[in-house]
Short mmCIF file of C-alpha atoms in Angstrom, two decimals:
data_model
loop_
_atom_site.label_atom_id
_atom_site.label_comp_id
_atom_site.label_asym_id
_atom_site.label_seq_id
_atom_site.Cartn_x
_atom_site.Cartn_y
_atom_site.Cartn_z
CA MET A 4 0.00 -0.24 0.35
CA GLY A 5 1.85 3.10 -1.30
CA HIS A 6 0.45 6.48 -1.19
CA ILE A 7 2.48 8.23 -3.77
CA ALA A 8 1.56 6.74 -7.38
CA ASN A 9 4.19 5.53 -9.97
CA SER A 10 5.81 8.39 -11.62
CA SER A 11 6.49 11.45 -8.92
CA TRP A 12 9.71 13.36 -9.37
CA VAL A 13 12.41 13.50 -8.16
CA PRO A 14 15.33 16.07 -8.56
CA SER A 15 18.74 14.57 -9.49
CA VAL A 16 20.30 14.91 -6.06
CA THR A 17 21.88 13.09 -3.36
CA LEU A 18 18.97 11.47 -1.51
CA ARG A 19 19.10 9.30 1.78
CA VAL A 20 16.91 6.91 1.54
CA GLY A 21 15.62 4.10 4.96
CA ALA A 22 13.12 2.40 6.10
CA GLY A 23 13.07 3.21 9.75
CA SER A 24 14.40 -0.49 11.48
CA VAL A 25 14.26 -1.94 8.30
CA GLU A 26 17.43 -3.12 6.95
CA VAL A 27 17.70 -1.29 3.26
CA ALA A 28 19.26 -2.70 0.30
CA ALA A 29 20.51 -0.79 -3.28
CA LEU A 30 19.82 -3.34 -6.44
CA LEU A 31 21.24 -1.13 -9.96
CA LEU A 32 19.73 -2.16 -12.68
CA GLY A 33 20.42 -1.66 -16.60
CA ALA A 34 18.37 -1.48 -19.82
CA ASP A 35 17.45 -5.05 -19.20
CA GLY A 36 15.97 -4.94 -15.61
CA ARG A 37 18.74 -6.72 -13.96
CA VAL A 38 22.24 -6.09 -12.08
CA ARG A 39 25.19 -6.61 -14.52
CA GLY A 40 27.46 -8.14 -11.85
CA ASP A 41 27.91 -8.34 -8.18
CA ALA A 42 29.17 -4.74 -7.58
CA ASP A 43 25.33 -3.91 -8.72
CA MET A 44 24.31 -4.86 -4.78
CA VAL A 45 25.33 -2.16 -2.01
CA PHE A 46 24.04 -3.02 1.49
CA GLU A 47 25.57 -3.68 4.60
CA GLY A 48 28.14 -6.16 3.14
CA GLN A 49 28.95 -4.58 0.48
CA PRO A 50 28.96 -0.53 1.14
CA ALA A 51 29.81 0.91 -1.86
CA HIS A 52 29.47 0.81 -5.30
CA PRO A 53 32.64 0.92 -7.23
CA SER A 54 30.97 4.42 -9.12
CA GLY A 55 31.20 5.88 -5.83
CA ALA A 56 27.19 7.33 -6.43
CA VAL A 57 25.67 4.60 -4.07
CA ARG A 58 26.10 4.07 -0.55
CA HIS A 59 24.96 2.48 2.68
CA GLU A 60 25.32 4.15 6.25
CA LYS A 61 24.01 3.43 9.45
CA ALA A 62 21.17 1.75 7.95
CA SER A 63 19.84 3.73 5.39
CA LEU A 64 21.07 4.62 1.84
CA VAL A 65 22.84 7.45 0.19
CA LEU A 66 21.80 7.60 -3.74
CA ALA A 67 23.87 10.13 -5.89
CA LEU A 68 21.27 10.52 -8.51
CA HIS A 69 23.16 12.85 -10.28
CA GLU A 70 26.45 10.49 -9.95
CA VAL A 71 24.89 7.18 -11.40
CA GLU A 72 26.65 5.74 -14.29
CA ALA A 73 24.86 5.91 -17.80
CA GLU A 74 24.49 2.23 -17.88
CA VAL A 75 22.35 2.20 -14.50
CA GLU A 76 18.43 2.79 -15.77
CA ARG A 77 16.49 1.85 -12.77
CA ILE A 78 17.71 1.71 -8.63
CA VAL A 79 15.02 -1.12 -6.72
CA ILE A 80 15.34 -0.36 -2.76
CA ALA A 81 14.75 -3.26 -1.20
CA GLY A 82 14.03 -4.11 2.86
CA SER A 83 15.52 -7.12 4.90
CA ALA A 84 11.19 -7.96 6.75
CA GLY A 85 8.32 -8.18 5.24
CA GLY A 86 7.20 -4.28 5.96
CA GLY A 87 7.72 -0.79 6.34
CA SER A 88 7.48 2.88 5.45
CA MET A 89 10.11 4.66 2.95
CA ALA A 90 11.56 7.73 3.03
CA ALA A 91 13.68 10.23 0.75
CA MET A 92 15.38 12.58 2.13
CA ALA A 93 16.81 15.77 -0.29
CA PRO A 94 19.91 17.77 1.58
CA ASP A 95 17.31 20.80 2.85
CA ARG A 96 15.52 17.10 4.53
CA THR A 97 13.00 17.94 2.08
CA VAL A 98 11.15 13.78 1.40
CA VAL A 99 11.18 13.94 -1.79
CA ALA A 100 9.34 10.13 -1.67
CA THR A 101 7.16 8.11 0.01
CA TRP A 102 6.06 4.87 0.10
CA MET A 103 4.55 2.21 2.84
CA MET A 104 4.42 -0.78 2.59
CA PRO A 105 1.82 -2.60 5.82
CA GLY A 106 3.50 -6.40 5.58
CA THR A 107 2.17 -10.02 5.98
CA ASP A 108 3.38 -12.55 7.84
CA LYS A 109 4.50 -14.61 4.19
CA ALA A 110 6.78 -12.38 3.96
CA SER A 111 10.51 -11.95 4.93
CA ALA A 112 12.07 -8.97 2.37
CA VAL A 113 10.09 -6.35 -0.04
CA VAL A 114 11.38 -4.04 -2.86
CA PHE A 115 9.70 -0.71 -1.47
CA GLY A 116 9.62 0.86 -4.81
CA GLU A 117 12.63 1.77 -7.22
CA PHE A 118 14.21 5.63 -8.96
CA PHE A 119 14.31 5.27 -12.51
CA ARG A 120 15.19 8.20 -15.38
CA GLU A 121 12.71 9.61 -17.43
CA SER A 122 13.21 13.10 -19.85
CA GLY A 123 16.96 13.63 -18.59
CA GLY A 124 15.73 13.26 -15.28
CA TRP A 125 14.62 10.46 -11.97
CA LYS A 126 11.74 9.66 -11.05
CA PHE A 127 10.19 7.34 -8.51
CA GLY A 128 7.54 4.67 -8.30
CA GLY A 129 6.07 2.23 -5.65
CA LEU A 130 6.33 -1.12 -5.76
CA GLU A 131 4.64 -3.92 -3.94
CA LYS A 132 6.52 -7.36 -3.94
CA GLU A 133 6.71 -9.67 -1.67
CA TYR A 134 9.67 -12.53 -0.43
CA ALA A 135 8.64 -15.61 1.44
CA SER A 136 12.49 -16.36 0.50
CA GLY A 137 13.62 -13.63 2.18
CA LEU A 138 16.55 -11.30 0.72
CA ALA A 139 17.70 -14.15 -0.85
CA GLY A 140 14.76 -14.96 -3.34
CA LEU A 141 14.38 -10.87 -3.65
CA VAL A 142 17.80 -10.09 -5.22
CA THR A 143 17.88 -13.91 -7.58
CA ALA A 144 14.38 -11.75 -8.80
CA TYR A 145 17.05 -9.35 -10.27
CA GLY A 146 19.39 -11.40 -11.55
CA VAL A 147 22.04 -11.46 -8.72
CA GLU A 148 22.69 -15.11 -7.54
CA VAL A 149 23.01 -16.35 -4.70
CA ALA A 150 25.44 -19.26 -2.73
CA GLU A 151 23.68 -21.62 -0.62
CA ASP A 152 25.52 -23.30 2.33
CA GLU A 153 25.73 -26.94 1.75
CA PRO A 154 23.23 -28.58 3.49
CA ALA A 155 24.50 -30.86 6.68
CA ALA A 156 24.56 -34.47 6.29
CA GLY A 157 21.23 -36.05 6.58
CA ARG A 158 18.74 -33.20 6.06
CA THR A 159 17.47 -32.45 3.21
CA GLU A 160 16.77 -28.75 1.38
CA LYS A 161 13.13 -27.93 -0.02
CA PRO A 162 13.15 -25.85 -2.78
CA ALA A 163 13.25 -22.37 -1.80
CA PRO A 164 9.80 -20.55 -2.75
CA GLY A 165 9.44 -17.93 -5.23
CA LEU A 166 8.34 -14.56 -5.52
CA LEU A 167 4.88 -12.78 -3.22
CA GLU A 168 3.06 -10.25 -5.65
CA LYS A 169 -0.36 -9.66 -4.42
CA PRO A 170 -2.40 -10.43 -3.91
CA ALA A 171 -1.13 -13.39 -5.48
CA VAL A 172 -0.68 -16.92 -2.21
CA GLU A 173 2.29 -19.25 -2.14
CA ALA A 174 2.43 -22.82 -0.83
CA ALA A 175 4.48 -22.03 1.92
CA ALA A 176 7.80 -24.41 1.82
CA ALA A 177 9.19 -23.74 5.01
CA PRO A 178 8.01 -21.54 8.09
CA VAL A 179 9.65 -18.15 7.93
CA THR A 180 11.37 -17.66 11.21
CA GLY A 181 11.40 -13.31 10.70
CA PRO A 182 13.41 -11.29 8.26
CA VAL A 183 17.13 -12.26 6.60
CA PRO A 184 19.34 -10.10 7.36
CA LEU A 185 20.46 -8.52 4.68
CA ALA A 186 24.10 -9.03 5.48
CA GLY A 187 23.90 -13.30 5.64
CA VAL A 188 23.57 -13.19 1.79
CA VAL A 189 26.89 -14.09 0.10
CA LYS A 190 26.62 -13.45 -3.49
CA VAL A 191 29.03 -15.26 -6.03
CA PRO A 192 30.00 -13.44 -9.37
CA MET A 193 27.51 -13.74 -12.21
CA HIS A 194 30.00 -14.20 -14.99
CA ALA A 195 32.11 -16.93 -13.48
CA PRO A 196 31.35 -19.79 -11.44
CA PRO A 197 32.27 -20.37 -7.82
CA THR A 198 35.71 -21.34 -6.93
CA ALA A 199 36.07 -24.91 -6.19
CA GLY A 200 35.87 -26.04 -1.96
CA GLY A 201 34.29 -23.48 -1.21
CA HIS A 202 31.98 -19.82 -1.71
CA GLN A 203 33.29 -16.58 -2.88
CA GLY A 204 32.21 -14.33 0.36
CA THR A 205 31.42 -10.35 1.12
CA PRO A 206 33.83 -7.97 1.69
CA GLY A 207 34.76 -7.10 5.44
CA GLY A 208 31.74 -4.81 6.68
CA ALA A 209 34.36 -1.75 7.09
CA GLY A 210 31.37 1.03 5.26
CA GLY A 211 30.23 0.81 8.97
CA SER A 212 33.77 0.85 10.75
CA GLY A 213 34.04 4.53 9.46
CA THR A 214 31.36 6.48 10.63
CA PRO A 215 30.99 8.26 13.21
CA GLY A 216 29.33 7.78 16.63
CA ALA A 217 26.01 9.65 17.88
CA SER A 218 26.57 13.21 18.20
CA GLY A 219 25.18 13.52 21.54
CA SER A 220 28.27 11.09 23.15
CA THR A 221 31.35 14.08 23.56
CA GLY A 222 29.16 15.91 25.99
CA ARG A 223 25.97 16.56 27.82
CA ALA A 224 22.78 18.21 25.94
CA GLY A 225 20.85 21.49 26.71
CA THR A 226 24.13 23.87 27.46
CA VAL A 227 22.59 27.23 26.58
CA GLY A 228 24.85 28.62 24.50
CA THR A 229 27.49 25.74 24.03
CA PRO A 230 25.04 23.39 21.37
CA ILE A 231 26.98 19.76 20.41
CA ALA A 232 27.64 19.92 15.96
CA PRO A 233 24.77 18.18 15.08
CA ASP A 234 25.08 14.61 13.21
CA PRO A 235 25.04 14.96 10.03
CA SER A 236 23.16 12.32 9.16
CA VAL A 237 20.06 13.49 10.66
CA PHE A 238 20.53 17.17 9.49
CA PRO A 239 23.07 18.80 7.30
CA PRO A 240 24.97 21.68 8.25
CA VAL A 241 23.06 25.08 9.71
CA GLU A 242 24.86 26.55 6.60
CA ARG A 243 22.97 24.19 4.25
CA GLU A 244 20.03 24.55 6.17
CA TYR A 245 19.61 28.94 6.90
CA ARG A 246 17.70 29.38 3.55
CA LEU A 247 14.90 32.53 4.75
CA LEU A 248 11.66 33.13 2.66
CA GLU A 249 12.22 36.84 1.25
CA GLY A 250 9.59 38.70 1.61
CA TRP A 251 8.33 36.37 4.81
CA GLU A 252 7.44 39.21 7.85
CA PHE A 253 6.02 36.68 10.51
CA GLY A 254 8.49 35.88 13.03
CA PRO A 255 11.97 37.38 14.01
CA VAL A 256 14.96 36.06 12.63
CA PHE A 257 18.13 35.28 14.72
CA LYS A 258 21.11 32.84 14.19
CA PRO A 259 19.88 29.50 14.40
CA PHE A 260 19.83 27.02 17.88
CA THR A 261 21.06 23.61 18.10
CA VAL A 262 21.46 20.75 20.34
CA THR A 263 21.74 17.26 20.25
CA GLY A 264 21.29 14.95 23.02
CA ARG A 265 20.43 11.48 24.26
CA GLY A 266 16.60 10.24 26.13
CA SER A 267 15.07 12.67 28.34
CA ASP A 268 16.31 15.92 28.77
CA VAL A 269 14.91 19.61 29.17
CA ILE A 270 16.54 22.21 27.05
CA THR A 271 16.86 26.11 27.14
CA THR A 272 17.34 28.25 24.44
CA PRO A 273 20.15 31.22 24.89
CA GLY A 274 19.61 34.37 24.43
CA ARG A 275 19.51 35.35 20.88
CA VAL A 276 16.58 33.55 20.35
CA PRO A 277 14.33 36.86 20.94
CA ALA A 278 10.22 36.56 21.57
CA GLY A 279 7.83 35.78 19.22
CA PRO A 280 6.44 32.96 16.96
CA VAL A 281 9.72 30.80 15.81
CA LEU A 282 10.00 27.30 14.28
CA PHE A 283 11.28 24.07 15.52
CA GLU A 284 12.40 21.01 13.81
CA VAL A 285 12.96 17.71 15.51
CA ALA A 286 14.81 14.70 14.59
CA HIS A 287 14.83 11.42 16.54
CA GLN A 288 17.01 8.51 15.31
CA GLY A 289 15.34 5.10 15.80
CA GLY A 290 11.59 3.79 17.43
CA GLY A 291 10.37 4.50 20.52
CA HIS A 292 8.04 6.59 22.43
CA PHE A 293 9.32 10.46 21.50
CA ALA A 294 7.45 13.03 22.53
CA VAL A 295 8.35 17.77 23.42
CA VAL A 296 6.53 19.49 25.88
CA PRO A 297 7.37 23.51 26.01
CA LEU A 298 7.83 24.63 29.98
CA ASP A 299 5.64 26.94 30.97
CA LYS A 300 7.23 30.24 34.00
CA ARG A 301 6.23 27.55 36.87
CA ASN A 302 8.29 25.04 34.54
CA LYS A 303 5.43 23.20 34.96
CA GLU A 304 4.69 21.01 31.32
CA GLY A 305 1.82 22.56 28.51
CA THR A 306 0.71 20.62 25.56
CA SER A 307 2.68 18.42 23.35
CA LEU A 308 4.60 19.76 20.45
CA PHE A 309 5.13 16.36 19.63
CA ASN A 310 4.39 12.41 20.45
CA THR A 311 4.68 9.80 18.42
CA THR A 312 6.15 6.19 18.56
CA VAL A 313 7.01 6.25 14.48
CA PRO A 314 10.62 5.24 13.94
CA ASP A 315 12.94 7.64 12.77
CA TYR A 316 11.06 11.04 13.13
CA ARG A 317 11.69 14.00 11.70
CA GLY A 318 8.88 16.92 12.10
CA SER A 319 8.86 20.88 12.45
CA THR A 320 6.19 23.07 14.24
CA VAL A 321 6.22 26.76 15.09
CA THR A 322 5.48 27.70 18.70
CA PRO A 323 5.79 31.01 20.22
CA ALA A 324 9.10 32.16 22.08
CA PRO A 325 7.86 34.21 25.52
CA GLU A 326 9.05 37.37 25.82
CA ASP A 327 9.65 37.20 30.02
CA ARG A 328 12.24 34.00 29.46
CA PRO A 329 14.14 31.16 27.59
CA LEU A 330 12.57 28.91 25.34
CA ARG A 331 12.55 25.79 27.35
CA LEU A 332 11.08 22.01 26.24
CA ARG A 333 11.62 19.40 27.76
CA LEU A 334 12.51 15.90 25.28
CA ILE A 335 11.15 12.61 26.69
CA GLY A 336 12.88 10.28 24.05
CA GLU A 337 14.62 6.60 24.20
CA ASN A 338 17.53 7.38 21.01
CA ASP A 339 19.72 10.26 19.73
CA TRP A 340 18.08 13.14 18.95
CA VAL A 341 18.34 16.42 17.49
CA ALA A 342 16.87 20.30 17.88
CA ARG A 343 16.50 23.54 15.97
CA VAL A 344 15.29 26.79 16.88
CA LYS A 345 14.93 28.27 13.97
CA PRO A 346 13.23 31.71 12.29
CA VAL A 347 9.49 30.38 10.63
CA ALA A 348 10.96 31.96 7.61
CA ALA A 349 13.01 29.20 7.38
CA ALA A 350 10.39 26.50 7.51
CA ARG A 351 9.88 24.53 4.38
CA ARG A 352 7.65 26.39 1.00
CA LEU A 353 4.20 25.22 0.28
CA GLU A 354 5.02 23.97 -3.77
CA PRO A 355 2.94 22.48 -6.27
CA ALA A 356 3.84 19.11 -5.49
CA MET A 357 5.54 17.57 -2.33
CA ALA A 358 5.33 14.73 0.22
CA GLY A 359 6.36 14.20 3.56
CA TYR A 360 5.68 11.79 6.94
CA GLY A 361 4.42 13.69 10.54
CA ASP A 362 3.42 17.07 11.52
CA GLU A 363 4.82 19.75 9.59
CA ALA A 364 5.03 23.59 9.05
CA LEU A 365 4.87 25.54 5.55
CA LEU A 366 5.04 28.46 4.24
CA HIS A 367 2.13 29.92 1.81
CA LEU A 368 2.72 33.25 -1.03
CA GLY A 369 0.73 31.98 -3.33
CA GLY A 370 -2.93 33.25 -4.58
CA ALA A 371 -6.11 31.53 -3.45
CA ALA A 372 -5.78 27.39 -4.13
CA ASP A 373 -7.17 24.36 -3.71
CA LEU A 374 -5.36 21.94 -1.60
CA ARG A 375 -5.54 18.16 -2.18
CA VAL A 376 -4.14 15.98 0.28
CA ASP A 377 -3.50 12.38 -0.35
CA PHE A 378 -3.09 10.55 3.31
CA LYS A 379 -3.02 6.86 3.38
CA GLY A 380 -3.72 6.91 7.66
CA SER A 381 -0.82 5.70 9.67
CA PRO A 382 1.52 1.89 9.28
CA GLY A 383 -0.85 0.34 11.95
CA GLY A 384 -4.05 1.62 10.23
CA GLY A 385 -5.52 4.10 11.39
CA GLY A 386 -4.13 7.49 12.54
CA SER A 387 -5.30 11.62 11.56
CA ILE A 388 -4.24 14.22 10.05
CA ALA A 389 -5.32 18.28 10.91
CA LEU A 390 -3.80 21.10 8.75
CA TRP A 391 -3.99 24.41 10.37
CA VAL A 392 -3.94 27.63 8.28
CA HIS A 393 -2.73 31.03 9.90
CA GLU A 394 -2.72 34.44 7.94
CA VAL A 395 -0.20 36.04 9.25
CA THR A 396 -0.45 39.18 7.72
CA GLY A 397 -0.48 42.12 10.53
CA GLN A 398 0.17 39.86 13.12
CA THR A 399 3.09 38.64 15.56
CA GLN A 400 1.32 35.73 17.41
CA LEU A 401 -0.55 32.25 16.18
CA THR A 402 -3.82 33.99 17.57
CA HIS A 403 -7.29 33.32 17.11
CA VAL A 404 -6.86 35.98 14.26
CA GLY A 405 -7.01 34.71 10.86
CA ARG A 406 -6.81 30.75 12.07
CA THR A 407 -8.48 28.48 10.32
CA LEU A 408 -8.96 24.49 10.59
CA ALA A 409 -8.39 23.43 7.50
CA LEU A 410 -9.09 19.77 7.60
CA ASN A 411 -9.45 17.46 10.88
CA THR A 412 -10.02 13.54 9.94
CA SER A 413 -8.94 10.30 10.78
CA GLY A 414 -7.74 7.45 8.31
CA ARG A 415 -6.99 7.26 4.87
CA ILE A 416 -8.29 9.88 3.08
CA LEU A 417 -8.00 11.91 -0.41
CA GLN A 418 -9.24 15.52 0.01
CA THR A 419 -9.40 19.00 -1.23
CA VAL A 420 -9.82 22.12 1.18
CA PRO A 421 -9.31 25.49 -0.20
CA LEU A 422 -6.93 28.06 0.79
CA PRO A 423 -6.70 31.83 1.19
CA PRO A 424 -4.12 33.97 -0.68
CA GLY A 425 -1.01 33.90 1.21
CA PRO A 426 0.86 34.58 3.30
CA ALA A 427 -0.42 32.01 5.18
CA LEU A 428 1.64 29.24 7.92
CA LEU A 429 -0.26 26.25 7.38
CA LEU A 430 0.68 23.70 9.89
CA LEU A 431 0.30 20.22 9.12
CA ILE A 432 -0.46 17.18 11.93
CA ALA A 433 0.24 13.59 10.49
CA ASP A 434 0.28 10.21 12.14
CA GLY A 435 1.47 9.11 8.87
CA PRO A 436 2.74 10.08 4.78
CA TRP A 437 1.14 12.34 2.70
CA SER A 438 1.25 14.38 -0.54
CA LEU A 439 -0.46 17.67 -1.36
CA THR A 440 -0.88 18.79 -4.79
CA VAL A 441 -1.45 22.99 -5.15
CA ARG A 442 -3.90 24.19 -7.74
CA GLU A 443 -4.26 27.98 -7.92
CA VAL A 444 -8.02 29.41 -8.47
CA GLY A 445 -7.14 32.25 -10.70
CA PHE A 446 -8.45 35.07 -9.14
#
């Protein structure tokens, strides 16, 4: 079950692709839909393509689409689990493609989708392919030859089951006991037989050994005025993030404040963050419960800005920085996190077509328009979505004046809501992936 139709354009830049805690792999395919050789599979045990255009890093993939060899027509994204939610993120943290697979108990590996060339650029298309035979069966379908261990004496092996494509159901050859780790796949060269006496092993897993550790491991999070350098795999450096929207006047302008940490903590903004509405961005690595709650002048908790169990969560919203004291926020989590306070003018712009996952603050400067909202619900089913529209002309705070609740529903929807002309701040609150299409009405 995906939420982006096939033939969705993506920018030809370096994308980071992940699926939460699901281990991912990439298969680089030629015009015939098959790998050209052993090196065209990139995963944890073989973390880099010879061209350098595709790499495996910390349970995610890095695809430099502008550097992919001309002979490669498609890049298939696979996962070592029966389901999950895949997302592709551009260097500016924009989510350019997502796809959700609900999973079944008959599959232990899936193909999420593929990036493919068209008209000189790249598109993404979601796929629904499940493999009961795990990653070994999956990669075989694309031309990878998988070496199998010799069966123990006195034991017979049943043939591996083939491809499961919905709605076909395959007779089980053996019980599926769980996802097959990508590192367990041992390959042999496609155009040469295995050497006598054994199989050719995968290269040593050196790709993960050079990855920097958690950014919060070198100091304590929440230290006012001395933010710890963020992990670039979570957020790009500040210099590439700090881009103000010209002509946007709602909220103060200041140098962004960044802090990282692990587990639960309280952060306090420095004096350079003035009073008024500010953009708050957060990223939480891994799974488990994660929440962000503002603290009032009595140091008591208010209404949560974020409250989620989505793995590898990223979100943004706008919150007021008080006049008489610093902004203080309690972060409740189990893993590494990065938080940023930035001017509202640095938020993501509403574009004619865009996609994302979870909560997001968006800036609208266009004319009156119809906004088409496609929401598939949360990965576990259900889920809700809401959209607040704040007209900001003449406003200095988020008040009830000019505020409209344009959408508030649950479950899967495909709905159009009217938008007033900008400038306006859109606060999207969602429990799963979404896509937006803007159609200006012309008056």
